[in-house]
XYZ file of C-alpha atoms in Angstrom:
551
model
C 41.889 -54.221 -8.307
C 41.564 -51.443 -11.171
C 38.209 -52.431 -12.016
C 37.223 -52.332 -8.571
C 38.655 -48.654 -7.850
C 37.306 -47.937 -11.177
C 33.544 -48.980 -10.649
C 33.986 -47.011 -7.107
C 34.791 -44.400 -8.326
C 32.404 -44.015 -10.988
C 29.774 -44.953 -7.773
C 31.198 -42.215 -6.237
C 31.119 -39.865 -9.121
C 27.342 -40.978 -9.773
C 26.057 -39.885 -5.679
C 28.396 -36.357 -5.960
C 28.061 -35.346 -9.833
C 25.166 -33.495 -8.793
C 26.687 -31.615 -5.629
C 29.515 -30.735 -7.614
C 27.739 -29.092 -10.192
C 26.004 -27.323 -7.665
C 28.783 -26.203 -6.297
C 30.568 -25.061 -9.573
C 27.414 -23.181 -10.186
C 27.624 -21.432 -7.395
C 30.875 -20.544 -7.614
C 30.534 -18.830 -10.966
C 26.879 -17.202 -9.944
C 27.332 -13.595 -10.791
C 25.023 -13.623 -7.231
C 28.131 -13.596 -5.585
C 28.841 -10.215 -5.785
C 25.612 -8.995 -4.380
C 24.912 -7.575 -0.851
C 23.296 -9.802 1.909
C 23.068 -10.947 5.003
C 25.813 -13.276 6.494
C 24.734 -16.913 6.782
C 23.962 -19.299 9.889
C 25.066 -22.238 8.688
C 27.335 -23.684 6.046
C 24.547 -26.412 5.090
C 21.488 -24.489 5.111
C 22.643 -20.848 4.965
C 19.610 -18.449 6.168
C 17.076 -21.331 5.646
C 16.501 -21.896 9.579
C 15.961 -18.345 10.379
C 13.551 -17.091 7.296
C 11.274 -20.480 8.835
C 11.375 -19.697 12.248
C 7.460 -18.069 12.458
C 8.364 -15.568 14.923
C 10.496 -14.052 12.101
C 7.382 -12.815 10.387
C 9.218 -9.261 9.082
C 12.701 -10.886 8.432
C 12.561 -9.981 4.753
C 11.410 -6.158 5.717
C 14.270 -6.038 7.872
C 16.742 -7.339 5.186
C 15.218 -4.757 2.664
C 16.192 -2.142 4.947
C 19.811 -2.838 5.508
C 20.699 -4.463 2.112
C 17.877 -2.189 -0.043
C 15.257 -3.866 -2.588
C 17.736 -6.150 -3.960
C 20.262 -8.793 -2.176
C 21.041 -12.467 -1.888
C 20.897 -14.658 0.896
C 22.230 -18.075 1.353
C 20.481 -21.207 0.525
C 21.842 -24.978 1.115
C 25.313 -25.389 1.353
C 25.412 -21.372 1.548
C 24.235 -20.958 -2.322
C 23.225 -17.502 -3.344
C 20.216 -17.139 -4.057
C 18.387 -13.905 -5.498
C 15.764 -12.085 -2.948
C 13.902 -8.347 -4.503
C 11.362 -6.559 -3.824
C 12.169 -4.383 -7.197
C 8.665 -4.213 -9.097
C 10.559 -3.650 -12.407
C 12.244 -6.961 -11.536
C 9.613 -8.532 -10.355
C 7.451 -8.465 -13.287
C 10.069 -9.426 -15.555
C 10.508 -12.733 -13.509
C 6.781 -13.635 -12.999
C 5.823 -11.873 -16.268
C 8.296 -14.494 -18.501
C 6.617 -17.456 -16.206
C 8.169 -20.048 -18.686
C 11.879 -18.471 -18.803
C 11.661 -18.683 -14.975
C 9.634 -21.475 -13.804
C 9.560 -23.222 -10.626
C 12.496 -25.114 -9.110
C 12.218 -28.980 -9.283
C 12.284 -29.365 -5.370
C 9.619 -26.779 -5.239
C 7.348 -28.125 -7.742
C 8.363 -32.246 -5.824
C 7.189 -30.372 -2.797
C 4.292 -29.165 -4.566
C 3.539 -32.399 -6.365
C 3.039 -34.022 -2.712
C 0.631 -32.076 -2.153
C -0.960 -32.003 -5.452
C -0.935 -35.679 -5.666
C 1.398 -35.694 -8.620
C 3.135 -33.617 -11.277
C 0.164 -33.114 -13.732
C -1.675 -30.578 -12.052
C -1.812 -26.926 -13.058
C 0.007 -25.754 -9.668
C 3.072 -28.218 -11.297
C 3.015 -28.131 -14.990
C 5.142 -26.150 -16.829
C 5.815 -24.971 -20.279
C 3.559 -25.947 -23.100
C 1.826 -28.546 -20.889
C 0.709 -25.611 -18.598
C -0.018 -23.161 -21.160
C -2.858 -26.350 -22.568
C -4.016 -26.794 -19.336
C -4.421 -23.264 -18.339
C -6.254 -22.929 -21.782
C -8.821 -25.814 -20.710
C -9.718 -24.470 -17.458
C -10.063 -20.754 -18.181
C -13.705 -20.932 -19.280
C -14.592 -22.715 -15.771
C -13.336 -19.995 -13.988
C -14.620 -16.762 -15.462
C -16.713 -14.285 -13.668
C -20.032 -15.111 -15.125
C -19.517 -18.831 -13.942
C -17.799 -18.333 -10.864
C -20.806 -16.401 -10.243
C -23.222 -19.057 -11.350
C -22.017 -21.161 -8.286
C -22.937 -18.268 -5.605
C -25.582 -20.489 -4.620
C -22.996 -22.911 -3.508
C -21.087 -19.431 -1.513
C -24.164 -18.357 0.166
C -25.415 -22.115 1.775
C -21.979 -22.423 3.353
C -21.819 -19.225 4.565
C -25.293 -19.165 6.265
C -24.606 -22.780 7.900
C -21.452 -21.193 9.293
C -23.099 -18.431 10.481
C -25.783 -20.403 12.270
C -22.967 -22.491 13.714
C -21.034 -19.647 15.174
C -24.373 -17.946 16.325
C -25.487 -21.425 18.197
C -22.359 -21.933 19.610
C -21.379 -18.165 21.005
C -24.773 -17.823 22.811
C -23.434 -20.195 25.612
C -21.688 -17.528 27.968
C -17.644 -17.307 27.927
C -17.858 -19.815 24.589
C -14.424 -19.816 22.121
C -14.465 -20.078 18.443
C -11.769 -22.119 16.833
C -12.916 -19.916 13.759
C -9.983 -21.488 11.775
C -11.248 -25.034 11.934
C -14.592 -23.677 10.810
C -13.520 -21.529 8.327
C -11.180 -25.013 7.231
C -14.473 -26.877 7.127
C -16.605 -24.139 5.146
C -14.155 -23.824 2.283
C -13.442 -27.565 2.084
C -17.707 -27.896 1.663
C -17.614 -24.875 -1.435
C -14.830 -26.216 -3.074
C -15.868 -29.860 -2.841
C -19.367 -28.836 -4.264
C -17.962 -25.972 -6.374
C -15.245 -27.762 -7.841
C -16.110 -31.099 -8.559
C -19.802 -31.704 -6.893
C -18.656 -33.616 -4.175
C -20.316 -33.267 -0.395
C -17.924 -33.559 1.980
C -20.103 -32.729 4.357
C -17.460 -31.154 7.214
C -19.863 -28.509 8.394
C -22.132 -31.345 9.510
C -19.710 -32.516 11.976
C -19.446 -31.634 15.313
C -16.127 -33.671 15.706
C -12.801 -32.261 13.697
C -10.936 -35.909 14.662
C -9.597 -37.621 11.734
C -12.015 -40.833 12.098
C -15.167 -38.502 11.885
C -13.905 -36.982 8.324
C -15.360 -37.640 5.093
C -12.818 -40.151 3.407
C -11.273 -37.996 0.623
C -11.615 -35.029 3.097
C -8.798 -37.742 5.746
C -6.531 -38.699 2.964
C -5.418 -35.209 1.513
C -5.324 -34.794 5.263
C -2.810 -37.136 5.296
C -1.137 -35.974 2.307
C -1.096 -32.293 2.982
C 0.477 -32.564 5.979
C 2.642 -34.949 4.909
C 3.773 -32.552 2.197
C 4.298 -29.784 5.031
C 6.962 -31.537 7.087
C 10.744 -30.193 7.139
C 13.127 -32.985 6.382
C 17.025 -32.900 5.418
C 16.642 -36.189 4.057
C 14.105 -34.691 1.252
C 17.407 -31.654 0.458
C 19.771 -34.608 0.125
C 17.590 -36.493 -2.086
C 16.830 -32.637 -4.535
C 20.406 -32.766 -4.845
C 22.070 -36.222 -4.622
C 19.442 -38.337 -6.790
C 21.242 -41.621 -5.305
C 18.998 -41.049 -2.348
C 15.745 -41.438 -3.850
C 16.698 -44.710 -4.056
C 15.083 -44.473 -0.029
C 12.153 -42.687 -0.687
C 9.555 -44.568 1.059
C 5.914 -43.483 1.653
C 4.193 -44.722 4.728
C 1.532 -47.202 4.579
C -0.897 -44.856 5.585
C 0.317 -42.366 2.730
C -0.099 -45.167 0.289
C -3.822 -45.602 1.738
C -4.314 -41.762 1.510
C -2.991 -41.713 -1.981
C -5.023 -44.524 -3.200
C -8.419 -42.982 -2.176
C -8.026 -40.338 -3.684
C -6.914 -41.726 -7.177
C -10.284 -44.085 -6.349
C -12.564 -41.095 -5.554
C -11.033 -39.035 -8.205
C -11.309 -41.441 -10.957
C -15.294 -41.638 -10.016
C -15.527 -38.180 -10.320
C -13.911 -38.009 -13.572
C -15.780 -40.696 -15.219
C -18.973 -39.371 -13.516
C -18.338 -35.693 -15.022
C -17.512 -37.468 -18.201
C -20.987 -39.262 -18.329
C -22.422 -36.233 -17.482
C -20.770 -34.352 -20.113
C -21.741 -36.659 -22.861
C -25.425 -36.781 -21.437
C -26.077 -33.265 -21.963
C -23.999 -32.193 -24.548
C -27.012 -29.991 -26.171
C -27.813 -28.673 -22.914
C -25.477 -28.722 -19.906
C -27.137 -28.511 -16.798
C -23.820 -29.385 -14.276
C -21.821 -26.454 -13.460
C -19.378 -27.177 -11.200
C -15.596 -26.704 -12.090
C -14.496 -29.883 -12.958
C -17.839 -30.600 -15.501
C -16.959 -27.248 -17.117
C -13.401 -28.469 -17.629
C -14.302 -31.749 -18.957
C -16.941 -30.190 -21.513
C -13.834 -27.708 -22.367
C -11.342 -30.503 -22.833
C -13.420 -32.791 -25.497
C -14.575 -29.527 -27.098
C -10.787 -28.945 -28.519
C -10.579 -30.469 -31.770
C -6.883 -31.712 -31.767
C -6.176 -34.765 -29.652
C -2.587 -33.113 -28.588
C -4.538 -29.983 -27.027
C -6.648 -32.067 -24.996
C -5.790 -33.213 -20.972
C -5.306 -36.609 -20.237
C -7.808 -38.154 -18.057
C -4.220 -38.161 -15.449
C -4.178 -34.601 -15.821
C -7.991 -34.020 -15.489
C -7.431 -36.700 -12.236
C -4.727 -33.909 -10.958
C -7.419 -30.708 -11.413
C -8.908 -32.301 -8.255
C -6.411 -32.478 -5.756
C -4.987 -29.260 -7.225
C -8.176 -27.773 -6.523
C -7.858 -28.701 -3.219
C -4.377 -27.836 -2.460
C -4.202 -24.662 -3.914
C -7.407 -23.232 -2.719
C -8.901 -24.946 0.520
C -6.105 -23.840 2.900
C -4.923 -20.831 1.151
C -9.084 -19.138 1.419
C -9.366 -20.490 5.110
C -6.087 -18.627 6.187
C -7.209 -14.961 4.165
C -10.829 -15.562 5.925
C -9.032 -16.143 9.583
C -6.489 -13.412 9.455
C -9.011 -10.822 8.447
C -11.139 -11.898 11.158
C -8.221 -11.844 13.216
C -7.573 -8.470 11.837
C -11.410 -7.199 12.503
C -11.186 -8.303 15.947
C -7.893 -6.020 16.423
C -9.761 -2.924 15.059
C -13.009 -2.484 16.555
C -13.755 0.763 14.973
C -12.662 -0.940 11.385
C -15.831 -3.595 12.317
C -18.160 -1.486 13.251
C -18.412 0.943 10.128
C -18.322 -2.312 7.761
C -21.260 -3.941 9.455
C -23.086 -0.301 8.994
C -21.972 -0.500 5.663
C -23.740 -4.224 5.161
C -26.947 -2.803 6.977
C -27.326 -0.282 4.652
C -27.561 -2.493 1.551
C -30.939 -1.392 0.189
C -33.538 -4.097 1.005
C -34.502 -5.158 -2.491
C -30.952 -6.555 -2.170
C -31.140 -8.566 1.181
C -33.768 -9.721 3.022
C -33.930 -10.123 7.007
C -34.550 -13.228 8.062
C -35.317 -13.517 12.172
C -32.806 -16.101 14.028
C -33.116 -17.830 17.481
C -29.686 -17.818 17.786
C -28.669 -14.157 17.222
C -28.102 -11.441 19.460
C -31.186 -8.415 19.062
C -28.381 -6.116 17.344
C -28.025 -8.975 14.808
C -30.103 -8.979 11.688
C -28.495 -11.751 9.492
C -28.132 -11.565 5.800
C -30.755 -14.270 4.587
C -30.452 -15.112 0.343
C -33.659 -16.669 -1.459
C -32.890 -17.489 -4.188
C -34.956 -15.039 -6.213
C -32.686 -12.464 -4.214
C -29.377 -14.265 -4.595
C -27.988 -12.512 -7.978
C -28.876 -8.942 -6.904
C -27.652 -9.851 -3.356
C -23.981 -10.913 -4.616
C -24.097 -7.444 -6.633
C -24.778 -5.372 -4.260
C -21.901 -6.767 -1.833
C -19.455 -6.776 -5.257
C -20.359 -2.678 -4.832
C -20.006 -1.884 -1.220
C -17.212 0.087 -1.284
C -16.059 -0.187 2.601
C -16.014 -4.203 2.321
C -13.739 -3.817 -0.645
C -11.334 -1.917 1.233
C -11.520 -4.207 3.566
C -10.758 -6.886 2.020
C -8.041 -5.608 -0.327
C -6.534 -4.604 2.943
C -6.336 -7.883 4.694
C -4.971 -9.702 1.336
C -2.494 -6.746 1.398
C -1.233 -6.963 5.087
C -2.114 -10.724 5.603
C -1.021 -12.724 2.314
C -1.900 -16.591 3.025
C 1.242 -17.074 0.699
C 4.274 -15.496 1.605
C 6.668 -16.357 -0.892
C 7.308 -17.666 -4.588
C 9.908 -18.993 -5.836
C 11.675 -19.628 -9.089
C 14.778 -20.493 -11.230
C 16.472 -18.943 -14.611
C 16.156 -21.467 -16.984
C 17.350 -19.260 -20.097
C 20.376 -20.526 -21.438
C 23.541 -18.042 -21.566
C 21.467 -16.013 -18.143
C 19.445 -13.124 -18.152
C 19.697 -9.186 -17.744
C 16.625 -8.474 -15.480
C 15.487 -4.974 -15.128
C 15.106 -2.750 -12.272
C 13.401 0.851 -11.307
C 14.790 3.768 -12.174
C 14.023 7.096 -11.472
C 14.866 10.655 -12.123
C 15.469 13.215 -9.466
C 15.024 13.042 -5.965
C 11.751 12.715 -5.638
C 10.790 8.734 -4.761
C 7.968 7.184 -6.633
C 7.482 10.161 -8.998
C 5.137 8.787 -11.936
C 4.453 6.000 -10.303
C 7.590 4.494 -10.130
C 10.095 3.765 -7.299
C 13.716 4.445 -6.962
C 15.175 1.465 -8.757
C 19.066 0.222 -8.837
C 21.354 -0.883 -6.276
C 24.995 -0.766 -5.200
C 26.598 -4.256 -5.049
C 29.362 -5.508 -2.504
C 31.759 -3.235 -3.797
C 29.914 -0.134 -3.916
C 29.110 0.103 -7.698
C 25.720 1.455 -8.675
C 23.397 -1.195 -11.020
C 20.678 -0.988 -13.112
C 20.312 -4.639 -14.022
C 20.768 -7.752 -12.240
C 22.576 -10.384 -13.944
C 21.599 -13.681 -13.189
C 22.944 -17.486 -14.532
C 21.054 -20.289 -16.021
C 19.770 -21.961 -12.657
C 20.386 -19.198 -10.280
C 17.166 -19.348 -7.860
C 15.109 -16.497 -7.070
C 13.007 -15.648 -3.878
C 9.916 -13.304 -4.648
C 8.708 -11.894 -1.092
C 5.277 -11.565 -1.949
C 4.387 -10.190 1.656
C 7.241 -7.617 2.012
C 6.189 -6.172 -1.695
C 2.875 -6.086 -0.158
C 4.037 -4.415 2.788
C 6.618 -2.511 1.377
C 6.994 1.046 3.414
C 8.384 3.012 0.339
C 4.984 2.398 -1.394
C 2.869 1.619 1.454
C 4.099 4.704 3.628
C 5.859 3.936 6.979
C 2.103 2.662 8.495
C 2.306 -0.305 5.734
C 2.155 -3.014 8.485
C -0.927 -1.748 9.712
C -4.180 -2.569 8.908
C -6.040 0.499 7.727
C -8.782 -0.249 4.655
C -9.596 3.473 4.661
C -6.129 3.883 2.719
C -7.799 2.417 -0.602
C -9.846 5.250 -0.726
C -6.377 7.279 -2.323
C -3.698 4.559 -3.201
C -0.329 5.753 -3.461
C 0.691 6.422 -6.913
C 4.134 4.493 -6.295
C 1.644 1.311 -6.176
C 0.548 1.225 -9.942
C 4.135 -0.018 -10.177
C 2.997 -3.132 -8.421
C 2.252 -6.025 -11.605
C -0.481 -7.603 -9.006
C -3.256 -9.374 -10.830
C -5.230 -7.723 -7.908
C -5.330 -4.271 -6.350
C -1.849 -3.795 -7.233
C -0.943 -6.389 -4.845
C 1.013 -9.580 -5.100
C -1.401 -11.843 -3.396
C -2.639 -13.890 -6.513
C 1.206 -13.078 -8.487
C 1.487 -11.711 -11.366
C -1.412 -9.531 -13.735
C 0.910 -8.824 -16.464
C 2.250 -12.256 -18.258
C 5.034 -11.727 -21.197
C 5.310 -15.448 -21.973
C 3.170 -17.609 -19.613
C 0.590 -16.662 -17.417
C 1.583 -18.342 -13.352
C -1.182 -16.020 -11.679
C -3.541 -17.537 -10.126
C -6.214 -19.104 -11.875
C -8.975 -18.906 -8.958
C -8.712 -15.889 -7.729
C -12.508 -14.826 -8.896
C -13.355 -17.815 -6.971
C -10.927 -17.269 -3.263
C -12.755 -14.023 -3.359
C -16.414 -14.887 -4.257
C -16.118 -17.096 -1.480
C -14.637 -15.251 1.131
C -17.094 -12.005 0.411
C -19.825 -14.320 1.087
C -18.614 -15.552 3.876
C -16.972 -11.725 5.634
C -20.142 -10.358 4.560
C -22.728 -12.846 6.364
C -20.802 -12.877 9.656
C -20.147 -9.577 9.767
C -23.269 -8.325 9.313
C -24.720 -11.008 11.802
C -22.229 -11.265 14.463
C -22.626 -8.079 16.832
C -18.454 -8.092 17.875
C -15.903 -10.069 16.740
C -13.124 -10.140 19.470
C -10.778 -12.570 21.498
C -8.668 -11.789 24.418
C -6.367 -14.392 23.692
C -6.207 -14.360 19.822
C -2.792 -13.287 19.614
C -1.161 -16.231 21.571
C -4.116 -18.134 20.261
C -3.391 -17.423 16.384
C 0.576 -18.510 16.528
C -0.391 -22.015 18.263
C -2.211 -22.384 14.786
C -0.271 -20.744 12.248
């Protein structure tokens, strides 16, 4: 009878160990004593109500009654760390190793990513390798070596659109386009794969390519809420039940298949021309990178070279499509914004663009055309129109396609992490902001003290549409503000425009920005440019109701 109560209770000790520790954790979390809203829910704290989609500006409205630092409640009401502080901010993203992701964030991640080997999941040393390998494949001169690639998909969507709105009172899903474009340039781009999806008149599953249908599968998969997948982050006993679906299995399968022929195709390729390489996509420039480092232990895996490919894809196919939609969406809104940026495409000098005549298009239409004797000076010329810059700086600003990061103190004995200060009463004076906060109990801080697993929330869309650096318009979409930032936004550690759209430009140890930026926005000024300056109006009616069914 003792060994019985004995082994249950170590059983019992085994499933709850972990949701003690939480607990304990919790209850120590220096966190604690921070300001915050009150939770919903015992079990999943604020979780429910920072998901809901029609609370787009929660997190503004948080920052206004609890200031640029607070907590809110996480599962089982845990406190977890939310600021908007850029001071803070950079500290956190800057030390990317001290505070990497948390392990159900990077399991959510790796479902989508097809595994943990991928840059998106790696951490530590194993990143830092990785991140080494793949830098050469994604710097400016070769991203724009593949502007060929840019400009075919952005002409064959333009011809689409232009065939398709001249039947009277026609809609444009321009989402599922846009989906299609940017799967075509980064299947091509990244890893010379056609998958053909602008060819296709049908968007049913049964008409996709077959790698295109299985990270389908997997993606949205990955994308689906479940309490089972909390219990099993924190009570390991019940991933004991993890089951995938045969149809997940099937998904998962092709694409180790498809990806393993790419790899060992690249590979061929690689040895082939080794004096002079002719492929250039990103996944041949990676593999001649990898076998060009001299040390076995500094080289990827062919696993982790198999994981660049669905990393590719998860990272960059739906993240682009969103940016190009919601500045569409944005154009549409702002009629006057769309005409001055098409005059600003027409009045690219010649020698730069040529006019090419089109069936299709409307007689105020004159689309971009790119030979490809014209393609280099083409791309440089719409790299220097100023208007389409603002533009597009703008729409990344107001319209992030990621909304939030997320990670977790991993120093041992916590951390101090700075905030803003400033002297006098003047806000944003040398480009700062006002930094510190008052806690629960009134006291004024200048740090924030934080434990060894506390979790952090970075709001990259409220720091991007934050009014005290922004200006109380910072919701709105107005490009002509680029032409005078505010000085408070040089505080901003953005990789980009002193945004945090692509994280952070200033690493301390570890570098978590992202790697394909050049690329995202390559891409999508090929694309904005071509249908702008072809397309007479962009507008919709019924985009607003339109745009939630699909976000």
């Amino acid at each position: 009878m003792l060994l019985l109560l004995l082994a249950l209770l170590t059983f019992l000790a085994y499933i709850f160990f972990p949701f003690l520790t939480l607990i304990y954790r919790q209850a120590r979390s220096p966190l604690r004593h921070l300001n915050g809203p009150p939770s919903k829910s015992w079990f999943m704290g604020n979780l429910v109500e920072m998901h809901d989609q029609e609370n787009s500006f929660l997190i503004e409205e948080w920052q206004e009654q609890y200031g640029s630092t607070f907590t809110y409640r996480g599962f089982v009401r845990g406190c977890r760390l939310m600021t908007t502080d850029p001071l803070a901010v950079a500290h956190i993203l800057g030390n990317a190793y001290t505070y990497p992701k948390p392990d159900f964030v990077r399991d959510s991640l790796a479902t989508m990513a097809a595994g943990h080997d991928g840059l998106l999941t790696t951490e530590g040393e194993q990143h830092r390798k990785q991140r080494k390998i793949l830098t050469p494949a994604f710097t400016h001169s070769h991203i724009k070596s593949l502007t060929p690639i840019f400009w075919e998909m952005a002409e064959k969507l333009r011809d689409i659109w232009l065939e398709k709105s001249a039947v009277p009172l026609a809609r444009v899903d321009a989402l599922s386009w846009l989906s299609r474009a940017t799967l075509d340039v980064i299947g091509l781009a990244g890893f010379g794969y056609a998958f053909n999806s602008l060819d296709s008149e049908s968007s049913s599953e049964s008409s996709k390519d077959e790698l295109a249908n299985a990270f389908s599968v997997i993606f949205s998969t990955a994308r689906k809420f479940r309490v089972m997948t909390i219990l099993q982050v924190w009570f390991p006993f019940f991933r004991r039940f993890r089951r995938n679906s045969r149809t997940m299995v099937q998904a998962q399968a092709t694409m180790h298949r498809i990806g393993m022929m790419l790899v060992e195709r690249a590979t061929a390729e690689a040895e082939a021309e080794k004096d002079k390489p002719v492929s250039n996509d990103i996944l041949s420039v990676l593999v001649r990178s990898n076998s060009s480092s001299t040390s076995p232990s500094q080289q990827m895996s062919t696993k982790e070279i198999l994981s660049q490919i669905s990393t590719f894809i998860a990272a960059g196919h739906e993240t682009t499509s969103s940016a190009l939609t919601w500045c569409l969406y944005a154009l549409s809104q702002n009629p006057q914004v769309q005409t001055k940026l098409r005059a600003a495409l027409h009045a690219i000098p010649s020698s730069s663009a040529t006019v090419s005549s089109n069936s299709n298009s409307n007689s105020n239409a004159s689309p971009i055309s790119s030979p490809s004797s014209t393609q280099s000076s083409l791309t440089d010329a719409i790299l220097k129109c100023e208007y389409l810059d603002w533009v597009v700086r703008e729409a990344l600003r107001v319209h992030a396609p990621v909304t939030s990061t997320m990670r977790v103190c991993m120093r041992d004995g916590g951390d101090e992490i700075p905030v803003s200060t400033c002297n006098g009463e003047e806000k944003g004076s040398s480009g700062s902001l006002r930094g510190g906060f008052k806690d629960k109990y009134g006291i004024q801080r200048s740090s924030i003290r934080v434990n060894k697993w506390d979790i952090i929330s970075i709001p990259i869309a409220a720091i991007n549409r934050n009014v005290e650096v922004w200006g109380e318009d910072a919701r709105v979409f107005r490009p002509e503000r680029w032409a005078s930032p505010p000085l408070q936004a040089k505080a901003i550690p953005g990789l980009y425009a002193n945004i945090l759209t692509f994280l952070n430009g200033n690493p301390l140890d570890g570098n978590r920005a992202c790697i394909g930026y050049k690329f995202a926005l390559m891409d999508a000024l090929n694309a904005w440019a071509t249908a702008i300056y072809s397309i007479r109006r962009i507008a919709n009616s019924e985009i607003e109701s339109y745009l939630h069914f699909n976000s």
